[in-house]
PDB file of C-alpha atoms in Angstrom:
ATOM      1  CA  MET A 286     -40.288 -74.899  45.964  1.00 64.00           C
ATOM      2  CA  GLN A 287     -37.621 -76.506  43.801  1.00 72.00           C
ATOM      3  CA  HIS A 288     -36.266 -79.986  44.501  1.00 89.00           C
ATOM      4  CA  GLN A 289     -32.798 -79.413  45.976  1.00 93.00           C
ATOM      5  CA  GLY A 290     -31.554 -82.887  45.096  1.00 96.00           C
ATOM      6  CA  ILE A 291     -32.504 -82.474  41.460  1.00 96.00           C
ATOM      7  CA  LYS A 292     -30.826 -79.060  41.377  1.00 95.00           C
ATOM      8  CA  ARG A 293     -27.634 -80.663  42.689  1.00 97.00           C
ATOM      9  CA  ALA A 294     -27.782 -83.543  40.229  1.00 97.00           C
ATOM     10  CA  ILE A 295     -28.114 -81.021  37.414  1.00 95.00           C
ATOM     11  CA  ALA A 296     -25.367 -78.730  38.731  1.00 96.00           C
ATOM     12  CA  TYR A 297     -22.795 -81.529  38.764  1.00 96.00           C
ATOM     13  CA  SER A 298     -23.928 -83.135  35.507  1.00 93.00           C
ATOM     14  CA  LEU A 299     -24.540 -80.104  33.304  1.00 91.00           C
ATOM     15  CA  LYS A 300     -20.965 -79.455  32.127  1.00 90.00           C
ATOM     16  CA  PRO A 301     -20.179 -83.097  31.235  1.00 89.00           C
ATOM     17  CA  HIS A 302     -23.561 -83.251  29.501  1.00 87.00           C
ATOM     18  CA  GLN A 303     -22.616 -80.214  27.426  1.00 86.00           C
ATOM     19  CA  LEU A 304     -19.456 -82.124  26.470  1.00 81.00           C
ATOM     20  CA  HIS A 305     -21.560 -85.179  25.471  1.00 79.00           C
ATOM     21  CA  LEU A 306     -20.013 -87.295  28.230  1.00 77.00           C
ATOM     22  CA  CYS A 307     -23.304 -88.257  29.870  1.00 74.00           C
ATOM     23  CA  GLY A 308     -27.003 -88.241  29.062  1.00 65.00           C
ATOM     24  CA  LEU A 309     -28.455 -88.498  25.587  1.00 66.00           C
ATOM     25  CA  SER A 310     -26.405 -86.449  23.125  1.00 63.00           C
ATOM     26  CA  ASN A 311     -29.370 -85.997  20.794  1.00 61.00           C
ATOM     27  CA  GLN A 312     -31.823 -84.812  23.439  1.00 59.00           C
ATOM     28  CA  VAL A 313     -33.241 -81.592  22.025  1.00 61.00           C
ATOM     29  CA  ASN A 314     -32.675 -78.502  24.186  1.00 84.00           C
ATOM     30  CA  SER A 315     -31.720 -80.649  27.188  1.00 87.00           C
ATOM     31  CA  VAL A 316     -28.852 -78.398  28.283  1.00 87.00           C
ATOM     32  CA  GLN A 317     -31.059 -75.298  28.215  1.00 88.00           C
ATOM     33  CA  LEU A 318     -33.932 -77.080  29.951  1.00 89.00           C
ATOM     34  CA  LEU A 319     -31.653 -78.256  32.764  1.00 91.00           C
ATOM     35  CA  ARG A 320     -30.118 -74.826  33.180  1.00 90.00           C
ATOM     36  CA  ASP A 321     -33.582 -73.280  33.220  1.00 90.00           C
ATOM     37  CA  TYR A 322     -34.499 -75.555  36.133  1.00 92.00           C
ATOM     38  CA  LEU A 323     -31.437 -74.377  38.063  1.00 91.00           C
ATOM     39  CA  LEU A 324     -32.673 -70.820  37.549  1.00 89.00           C
ATOM     40  CA  GLY A 325     -36.241 -71.666  38.552  1.00 87.00           C
ATOM     41  CA  LYS A 326     -37.659 -71.418  35.039  1.00 85.00           C
ATOM     42  CA  ASN A 327     -38.625 -75.019  34.314  1.00 77.00           C
ATOM     43  CA  GLU A 328     -40.782 -77.730  35.850  1.00 85.00           C
ATOM     44  CA  GLU A 329     -39.455 -80.676  37.823  1.00 89.00           C
ATOM     45  CA  LYS A 330     -41.023 -83.332  35.583  1.00 90.00           C
ATOM     46  CA  SER A 331     -39.013 -82.440  32.493  1.00 89.00           C
ATOM     47  CA  ALA A 332     -35.803 -82.146  34.543  1.00 91.00           C
ATOM     48  CA  ARG A 333     -36.346 -85.639  35.965  1.00 93.00           C
ATOM     49  CA  GLU A 334     -37.014 -87.084  32.522  1.00 91.00           C
ATOM     50  CA  ILE A 335     -33.708 -85.722  31.234  1.00 91.00           C
ATOM     51  CA  LEU A 336     -31.729 -86.816  34.296  1.00 93.00           C
ATOM     52  CA  ASN A 337     -33.150 -90.336  34.033  1.00 93.00           C
ATOM     53  CA  ASN A 338     -31.115 -90.715  30.824  1.00 90.00           C
ATOM     54  CA  PHE A 339     -27.870 -90.199  32.744  1.00 90.00           C
ATOM     55  CA  LYS A 340     -27.813 -93.965  33.199  1.00 88.00           C
ATOM     56  CA  VAL A 341     -24.518 -94.412  35.060  1.00 88.00           C
ATOM     57  CA  ALA A 342     -25.139 -91.671  37.623  1.00 92.00           C
ATOM     58  CA  LEU A 343     -28.715 -92.909  38.003  1.00 92.00           C
ATOM     59  CA  ALA A 344     -27.450 -96.401  38.879  1.00 90.00           C
ATOM     60  CA  TYR A 345     -25.348 -94.991  41.717  1.00 91.00           C
ATOM     61  CA  TYR A 346     -28.216 -92.814  42.947  1.00 94.00           C
ATOM     62  CA  GLN A 347     -30.544 -95.821  43.032  1.00 92.00           C
ATOM     63  CA  VAL A 348     -28.069 -97.959  44.963  1.00 90.00           C
ATOM     64  CA  ILE A 349     -27.499 -95.236  47.570  1.00 93.00           C
ATOM     65  CA  ALA A 350     -31.226 -94.518  47.892  1.00 94.00           C
ATOM     66  CA  ASN A 351     -31.921 -98.220  48.368  1.00 90.00           C
ATOM     67  CA  VAL A 352     -29.338 -98.488  51.164  1.00 91.00           C
ATOM     68  CA  LEU A 353     -30.806 -95.403  52.861  1.00 94.00           C
ATOM     69  CA  GLY A 354     -34.370 -96.686  52.433  1.00 94.00           C
ATOM     70  CA  LEU A 355     -35.412 -93.699  50.326  1.00 96.00           C
ATOM     71  CA  ASN A 356     -38.049 -93.827  47.592  1.00 96.00           C
ATOM     72  CA  ASP A 357     -36.650 -90.866  45.644  1.00 96.00           C
ATOM     73  CA  CYS A 358     -33.183 -91.507  44.233  1.00 96.00           C
ATOM     74  CA  TYR A 359     -32.784 -87.738  43.713  1.00 97.00           C
ATOM     75  CA  ASP A 360     -33.150 -87.068  47.417  1.00 97.00           C
ATOM     76  CA  ASN A 361     -30.624 -84.436  48.517  1.00 97.00           C
ATOM     77  CA  ARG A 362     -29.069 -86.920  50.962  1.00 97.00           C
ATOM     78  CA  VAL A 363     -28.241 -89.179  48.021  1.00 97.00           C
ATOM     79  CA  MET A 364     -26.627 -86.295  46.149  1.00 98.00           C
ATOM     80  CA  GLU A 365     -24.535 -85.403  49.195  1.00 98.00           C
ATOM     81  CA  ILE A 366     -23.138 -88.932  49.475  1.00 97.00           C
ATOM     82  CA  TYR A 367     -22.484 -89.465  45.788  1.00 97.00           C
ATOM     83  CA  TRP A 368     -21.001 -86.105  44.830  1.00 98.00           C
ATOM     84  CA  LEU A 369     -19.346 -84.876  48.054  1.00 98.00           C
ATOM     85  CA  GLY A 370     -18.973 -88.094  49.981  1.00 96.00           C
ATOM     86  CA  ASN A 371     -19.570 -89.598  53.399  1.00 96.00           C
ATOM     87  CA  PRO A 372     -16.609 -91.656  54.656  1.00 94.00           C
ATOM     88  CA  ASP A 373     -18.925 -93.467  57.095  1.00 92.00           C
ATOM     89  CA  PHE A 374     -21.373 -94.630  54.420  1.00 91.00           C
ATOM     90  CA  VAL A 375     -21.214 -98.420  54.315  1.00 82.00           C
ATOM     91  CA  ILE A 376     -22.624-100.413  51.432  1.00 84.00           C
ATOM     92  CA  ASP A 377     -23.058-104.115  50.779  1.00 80.00           C
ATOM     93  CA  LYS A 378     -20.739-105.328  48.036  1.00 79.00           C
ATOM     94  CA  GLN A 379     -23.659-106.804  46.124  1.00 81.00           C
ATOM     95  CA  GLU A 380     -25.298-103.400  45.992  1.00 79.00           C
ATOM     96  CA  LEU A 381     -22.117-101.847  44.634  1.00 81.00           C
ATOM     97  CA  LYS A 382     -21.914-104.630  42.063  1.00 82.00           C
ATOM     98  CA  LYS A 383     -25.249-103.479  40.605  1.00 80.00           C
ATOM     99  CA  ALA A 384     -23.869-100.027  39.841  1.00 81.00           C
ATOM    100  CA  ILE A 385     -20.587-101.409  38.508  1.00 84.00           C
ATOM    101  CA  LYS A 386     -22.456-103.642  36.085  1.00 84.00           C
ATOM    102  CA  VAL A 387     -24.299-100.621  34.674  1.00 80.00           C
ATOM    103  CA  ILE A 388     -20.959 -98.829  34.125  1.00 80.00           C
ATOM    104  CA  ILE A 389     -19.501-101.774  32.229  1.00 83.00           C
ATOM    105  CA  HIS A 390     -22.588-102.284  30.071  1.00 80.00           C
ATOM    106  CA  HIS A 391     -22.596 -98.560  29.313  1.00 75.00           C
ATOM    107  CA  ASP A 392     -18.896 -98.351  28.395  1.00 75.00           C
ATOM    108  CA  PHE A 393     -18.551-101.782  26.788  1.00 77.00           C
ATOM    109  CA  PRO A 394     -21.967-102.789  25.400  1.00 79.00           C
ATOM    110  CA  GLN A 395     -20.399-105.469  23.203  1.00 82.00           C
ATOM    111  CA  LEU A 396     -19.202-107.618  26.129  1.00 77.00           C
ATOM    112  CA  ARG A 397     -20.856-110.885  27.030  1.00 84.00           C
ATOM    113  CA  GLU A 398     -22.120-111.509  30.564  1.00 84.00           C
ATOM    114  CA  LYS A 399     -19.152-113.698  31.511  1.00 85.00           C
ATOM    115  CA  GLU A 400     -16.739-110.955  30.453  1.00 82.00           C
ATOM    116  CA  VAL A 401     -18.743-108.396  32.427  1.00 82.00           C
ATOM    117  CA  GLU A 402     -18.523-110.565  35.554  1.00 84.00           C
ATOM    118  CA  GLU A 403     -14.745-110.825  35.121  1.00 84.00           C
ATOM    119  CA  LEU A 404     -14.391-107.037  34.927  1.00 82.00           C
ATOM    120  CA  ILE A 405     -16.516-106.603  38.052  1.00 82.00           C
ATOM    121  CA  THR A 406     -13.926-108.587  40.019  1.00 83.00           C
ATOM    122  CA  LYS A 407     -11.335-105.931  39.137  1.00 80.00           C
ATOM    123  CA  ALA A 408     -13.063-103.343  41.326  1.00 83.00           C
ATOM    124  CA  PRO A 409     -11.291-102.910  44.684  1.00 86.00           C
ATOM    125  CA  SER A 410     -13.404-104.070  47.610  1.00 79.00           C
ATOM    126  CA  ASP A 411     -12.093-101.555  50.168  1.00 84.00           C
ATOM    127  CA  THR A 412     -13.670 -98.476  48.589  1.00 89.00           C
ATOM    128  CA  ILE A 413     -16.262 -95.824  49.404  1.00 91.00           C
ATOM    129  CA  LEU A 414     -19.270 -95.387  47.143  1.00 92.00           C
ATOM    130  CA  HIS A 415     -18.548 -91.895  45.902  1.00 95.00           C
ATOM    131  CA  HIS A 416     -18.067 -90.209  42.550  1.00 96.00           C
ATOM    132  CA  SER A 417     -14.294 -90.700  42.802  1.00 96.00           C
ATOM    133  CA  PHE A 418     -14.855 -94.459  42.743  1.00 93.00           C
ATOM    134  CA  HIS A 419     -16.678 -94.143  39.440  1.00 91.00           C
ATOM    135  CA  VAL A 420     -13.926 -91.994  37.912  1.00 92.00           C
ATOM    136  CA  LEU A 421     -11.109 -94.303  39.010  1.00 92.00           C
ATOM    137  CA  PHE A 422     -12.905 -97.496  38.037  1.00 88.00           C
ATOM    138  CA  SER A 423     -13.755 -96.110  34.595  1.00 85.00           C
ATOM    139  CA  LEU A 424     -10.089 -95.246  34.023  1.00 83.00           C
ATOM    140  CA  GLN A 425      -9.096 -98.694  35.217  1.00 81.00           C
ATOM    141  CA  LEU A 426     -11.422-100.274  32.665  1.00 77.00           C
ATOM    142  CA  GLU A 427      -9.693 -98.213  29.984  1.00 72.00           C
ATOM    143  CA  GLN A 428      -6.390 -99.585  31.348  1.00 64.00           C
ATOM    144  CA  LYS A 429      -4.792 -96.170  31.349  1.00 57.00           C
ATOM    145  CA  LYS A 430      -2.757 -94.460  34.018  1.00 54.00           C
ATOM    146  CA  ASP A 431      -0.221 -91.929  32.770  1.00 56.00           C
ATOM    147  CA  LYS A 432       0.617 -88.242  32.867  1.00 56.00           C
ATOM    148  CA  PHE A 433      -1.626 -87.524  29.898  1.00 61.00           C
ATOM    149  CA  LEU A 434      -4.606 -88.574  32.009  1.00 80.00           C
ATOM    150  CA  GLU A 435      -3.997 -86.192  34.900  1.00 85.00           C
ATOM    151  CA  GLN A 436      -6.045 -83.411  33.303  1.00 85.00           C
ATOM    152  CA  GLN A 437      -8.867 -85.791  32.426  1.00 87.00           C
ATOM    153  CA  LEU A 438      -8.758 -87.270  35.918  1.00 91.00           C
ATOM    154  CA  ASN A 439      -9.001 -83.905  37.656  1.00 93.00           C
ATOM    155  CA  ASN A 440     -11.716 -82.674  35.305  1.00 93.00           C
ATOM    156  CA  CYS A 441     -13.839 -85.697  36.171  1.00 93.00           C
ATOM    157  CA  LEU A 442     -13.183 -85.744  39.924  1.00 97.00           C
ATOM    158  CA  ILE A 443     -14.965 -83.408  42.307  1.00 98.00           C
ATOM    159  CA  LEU A 444     -12.288 -81.265  43.945  1.00 98.00           C
ATOM    160  CA  ALA A 445     -12.500 -78.598  46.631  1.00 98.00           C
ATOM    161  CA  GLY A 446     -11.069 -75.170  45.874  1.00 98.00           C
ATOM    162  CA  LYS A 447     -10.545 -72.187  48.164  1.00 98.00           C
ATOM    163  CA  VAL A 448     -11.537 -68.912  46.509  1.00 97.00           C
ATOM    164  CA  VAL A 449      -8.560 -66.525  46.494  1.00 97.00           C
ATOM    165  CA  GLU A 450      -9.619 -64.099  43.758  1.00 95.00           C
ATOM    166  CA  ILE A 451     -12.899 -63.111  42.117  1.00 94.00           C
ATOM    167  CA  ARG A 452     -11.679 -62.048  38.699  1.00 82.00           C
ATOM    168  CA  ASN A 453     -14.930 -60.983  37.020  1.00 80.00           C
ATOM    169  CA  LEU A 454     -18.490 -62.216  36.545  1.00 79.00           C
ATOM    170  CA  ASN A 455     -17.308 -65.361  34.758  1.00 91.00           C
ATOM    171  CA  HIS A 456     -14.118 -66.563  36.462  1.00 94.00           C
ATOM    172  CA  ILE A 457     -12.546 -66.994  39.878  1.00 96.00           C
ATOM    173  CA  THR A 458      -9.132 -68.171  41.036  1.00 96.00           C
ATOM    174  CA  VAL A 459      -9.020 -71.011  43.557  1.00 97.00           C
ATOM    175  CA  GLU A 460      -6.389 -72.959  45.433  1.00 98.00           C
ATOM    176  CA  CYS A 461      -6.880 -76.691  45.139  1.00 97.00           C
ATOM    177  CA  GLN A 462      -4.970 -79.952  45.369  1.00 96.00           C
ATOM    178  CA  PRO A 463      -5.276 -81.944  42.141  1.00 96.00           C
ATOM    179  CA  VAL A 464      -4.586 -85.656  41.970  1.00 95.00           C
ATOM    180  CA  ILE A 465      -1.262 -86.492  40.319  1.00 92.00           C
ATOM    181  CA  ILE A 466       0.270 -89.708  39.017  1.00 89.00           C
ATOM    182  CA  VAL A 467       3.737 -90.578  40.301  1.00 89.00           C
ATOM    183  CA  ASN A 468       5.430 -93.895  39.462  1.00 87.00           C
ATOM    184  CA  ASN A 469       2.098 -95.109  38.103  1.00 85.00           C
ATOM    185  CA  LEU A 470       0.346 -94.441  41.432  1.00 90.00           C
ATOM    186  CA  TYR A 471      -2.287 -91.852  42.312  1.00 93.00           C
ATOM    187  CA  GLN A 472      -1.620 -89.297  45.016  1.00 94.00           C
ATOM    188  CA  ILE A 473      -2.954 -85.911  46.092  1.00 95.00           C
ATOM    189  CA  GLY A 474      -0.588 -83.201  44.888  1.00 94.00           C
ATOM    190  CA  PHE A 475       0.561 -79.870  46.282  1.00 95.00           C
ATOM    191  CA  ILE A 476      -1.717 -76.830  46.470  1.00 96.00           C
ATOM    192  CA  LYS A 477      -1.867 -74.895  43.204  1.00 95.00           C
ATOM    193  CA  LYS A 478      -3.796 -71.896  41.962  1.00 96.00           C
ATOM    194  CA  THR A 479      -6.099 -72.340  39.003  1.00 95.00           C
ATOM    195  CA  LYS A 480      -8.699 -70.274  37.174  1.00 96.00           C
ATOM    196  CA  VAL A 481     -12.178 -71.805  36.946  1.00 96.00           C
ATOM    197  CA  ASP A 482     -15.528 -70.807  35.493  1.00 95.00           C
ATOM    198  CA  TRP A 483     -18.024 -69.159  37.816  1.00 95.00           C
ATOM    199  CA  ASP A 484     -21.703 -68.555  37.087  1.00 92.00           C
ATOM    200  CA  LYS A 485     -22.917 -65.741  39.335  1.00 91.00           C
ATOM    201  CA  ASP A 486     -26.536 -66.642  38.610  1.00 88.00           C
ATOM    202  CA  LEU A 487     -25.972 -70.042  40.240  1.00 89.00           C
ATOM    203  CA  ILE A 488     -23.597 -68.993  43.057  1.00 92.00           C
ATOM    204  CA  PRO A 489     -24.533 -65.337  43.641  1.00 89.00           C
ATOM    205  CA  LYS A 490     -22.999 -64.704  47.081  1.00 88.00           C
ATOM    206  CA  LEU A 491     -19.468 -65.963  46.678  1.00 94.00           C
ATOM    207  CA  LYS A 492     -16.737 -64.541  48.927  1.00 94.00           C
ATOM    208  CA  ILE A 493     -12.957 -64.719  49.132  1.00 96.00           C
ATOM    209  CA  GLY A 494     -11.905 -67.499  51.503  1.00 97.00           C
ATOM    210  CA  GLN A 495     -14.931 -69.727  50.873  1.00 98.00           C
ATOM    211  CA  PHE A 496     -14.539 -73.244  49.525  1.00 98.00           C
ATOM    212  CA  VAL A 497     -16.344 -74.384  46.395  1.00 98.00           C
ATOM    213  CA  SER A 498     -16.650 -77.768  44.721  1.00 98.00           C
ATOM    214  CA  LEU A 499     -15.120 -78.006  41.247  1.00 98.00           C
ATOM    215  CA  HIS A 500     -16.188 -80.181  38.330  1.00 97.00           C
ATOM    216  CA  PHE A 501     -14.841 -79.875  34.785  1.00 95.00           C
ATOM    217  CA  GLY A 502     -13.239 -76.527  35.571  1.00 95.00           C
ATOM    218  CA  THR A 503     -16.455 -75.050  36.944  1.00 96.00           C
ATOM    219  CA  ALA A 504     -17.437 -73.927  40.453  1.00 97.00           C
ATOM    220  CA  ILE A 505     -20.558 -75.871  41.439  1.00 97.00           C
ATOM    221  CA  GLU A 506     -21.529 -74.980  45.009  1.00 97.00           C
ATOM    222  CA  ILE A 507     -20.179 -73.460  48.234  1.00 97.00           C
ATOM    223  CA  LEU A 508     -18.859 -76.079  50.670  1.00 98.00           C
ATOM    224  CA  THR A 509     -18.692 -76.235  54.445  1.00 97.00           C
ATOM    225  CA  GLU A 510     -15.464 -77.277  56.164  1.00 97.00           C
ATOM    226  CA  LYS A 511     -17.081 -80.646  56.948  1.00 97.00           C
ATOM    227  CA  GLN A 512     -17.933 -81.217  53.291  1.00 98.00           C
ATOM    228  CA  VAL A 513     -14.373 -80.315  52.271  1.00 98.00           C
ATOM    229  CA  GLU A 514     -13.032 -82.866  54.755  1.00 97.00           C
ATOM    230  CA  ASN A 515     -15.489 -85.570  53.688  1.00 97.00           C
ATOM    231  CA  LEU A 516     -14.533 -85.021  50.060  1.00 98.00           C
ATOM    232  CA  ARG A 517     -10.820 -85.261  50.869  1.00 97.00           C
ATOM    233  CA  LEU A 518     -11.247 -88.425  52.937  1.00 97.00           C
ATOM    234  CA  CYS A 519     -13.362 -90.195  50.301  1.00 96.00           C
ATOM    235  CA  ILE A 520     -10.975 -89.370  47.468  1.00 97.00           C
ATOM    236  CA  GLN A 521      -7.929 -90.443  49.510  1.00 96.00           C
ATOM    237  CA  LYS A 522      -9.606 -93.704  50.549  1.00 95.00           C
ATOM    238  CA  ASN A 523     -10.436 -94.576  46.962  1.00 95.00           C
ATOM    239  CA  LEU A 524      -7.015 -93.566  45.653  1.00 96.00           C
ATOM    240  CA  ASP A 525      -5.434 -95.889  48.227  1.00 95.00           C
ATOM    241  CA  ALA A 526      -7.763 -98.739  47.259  1.00 93.00           C
ATOM    242  CA  PHE A 527      -7.013 -98.456  43.542  1.00 92.00           C
ATOM    243  CA  ASN A 528      -3.266 -98.058  44.151  1.00 92.00           C
ATOM    244  CA  ALA A 529      -3.344-101.278  46.193  1.00 90.00           C
ATOM    245  CA  ARG A 530      -4.645-103.163  43.155  1.00 75.00           C
ATOM    246  CA  LYS A 531      -1.421-102.454  41.282  1.00 67.00           C
TER     247      LYS A 531
END
């Protein structure tokens, strides 16, 4: 039986990895090996070895697993919290600091330790440990917040989309609410229709009216109503926290 947590980690990371945004860009055949695991054609060991090079995501997984008392940071419960969110998940600020430090070292390897500590203080304290925190904090480090970033922001965030049309074997149309920037503040926008990629091999039983998670313009998995709500609450909470730092 395949490891469901590892499958989820791959599903959400594969597209950004293809775009050389995470993992090792020179890892031979890594994209194909990860996809093969999703399709049941590869062994768990090689998938883990590749995922362990996704250093930033790994840092978050390890922090969440530690809080939950889990030995395996790829446990499916960890994936649920990080990618889809749990608004009731409480974490010690020192634990969050560990993950933040990895982000800063990854994005700004030239900084000295004192400078790293100063950047850590810029992270809002009233946040939820969820993928949206990582996206917003990374953009804050880049000191950017403008209209040009809306597409990048919504590509990086995990959004929920309601399937309204199955166009063909490669695309579907969904209704979703992207995050917009108004007067230099983040907010959840109005519902809009958008076309996204759909891999029938990975989501074979998709139906009109179902909700799917979206990442980099790709449908990742079918969501329950509870997961849709958790995702919305976590994103809104983190948007509010980062807006308050203005």
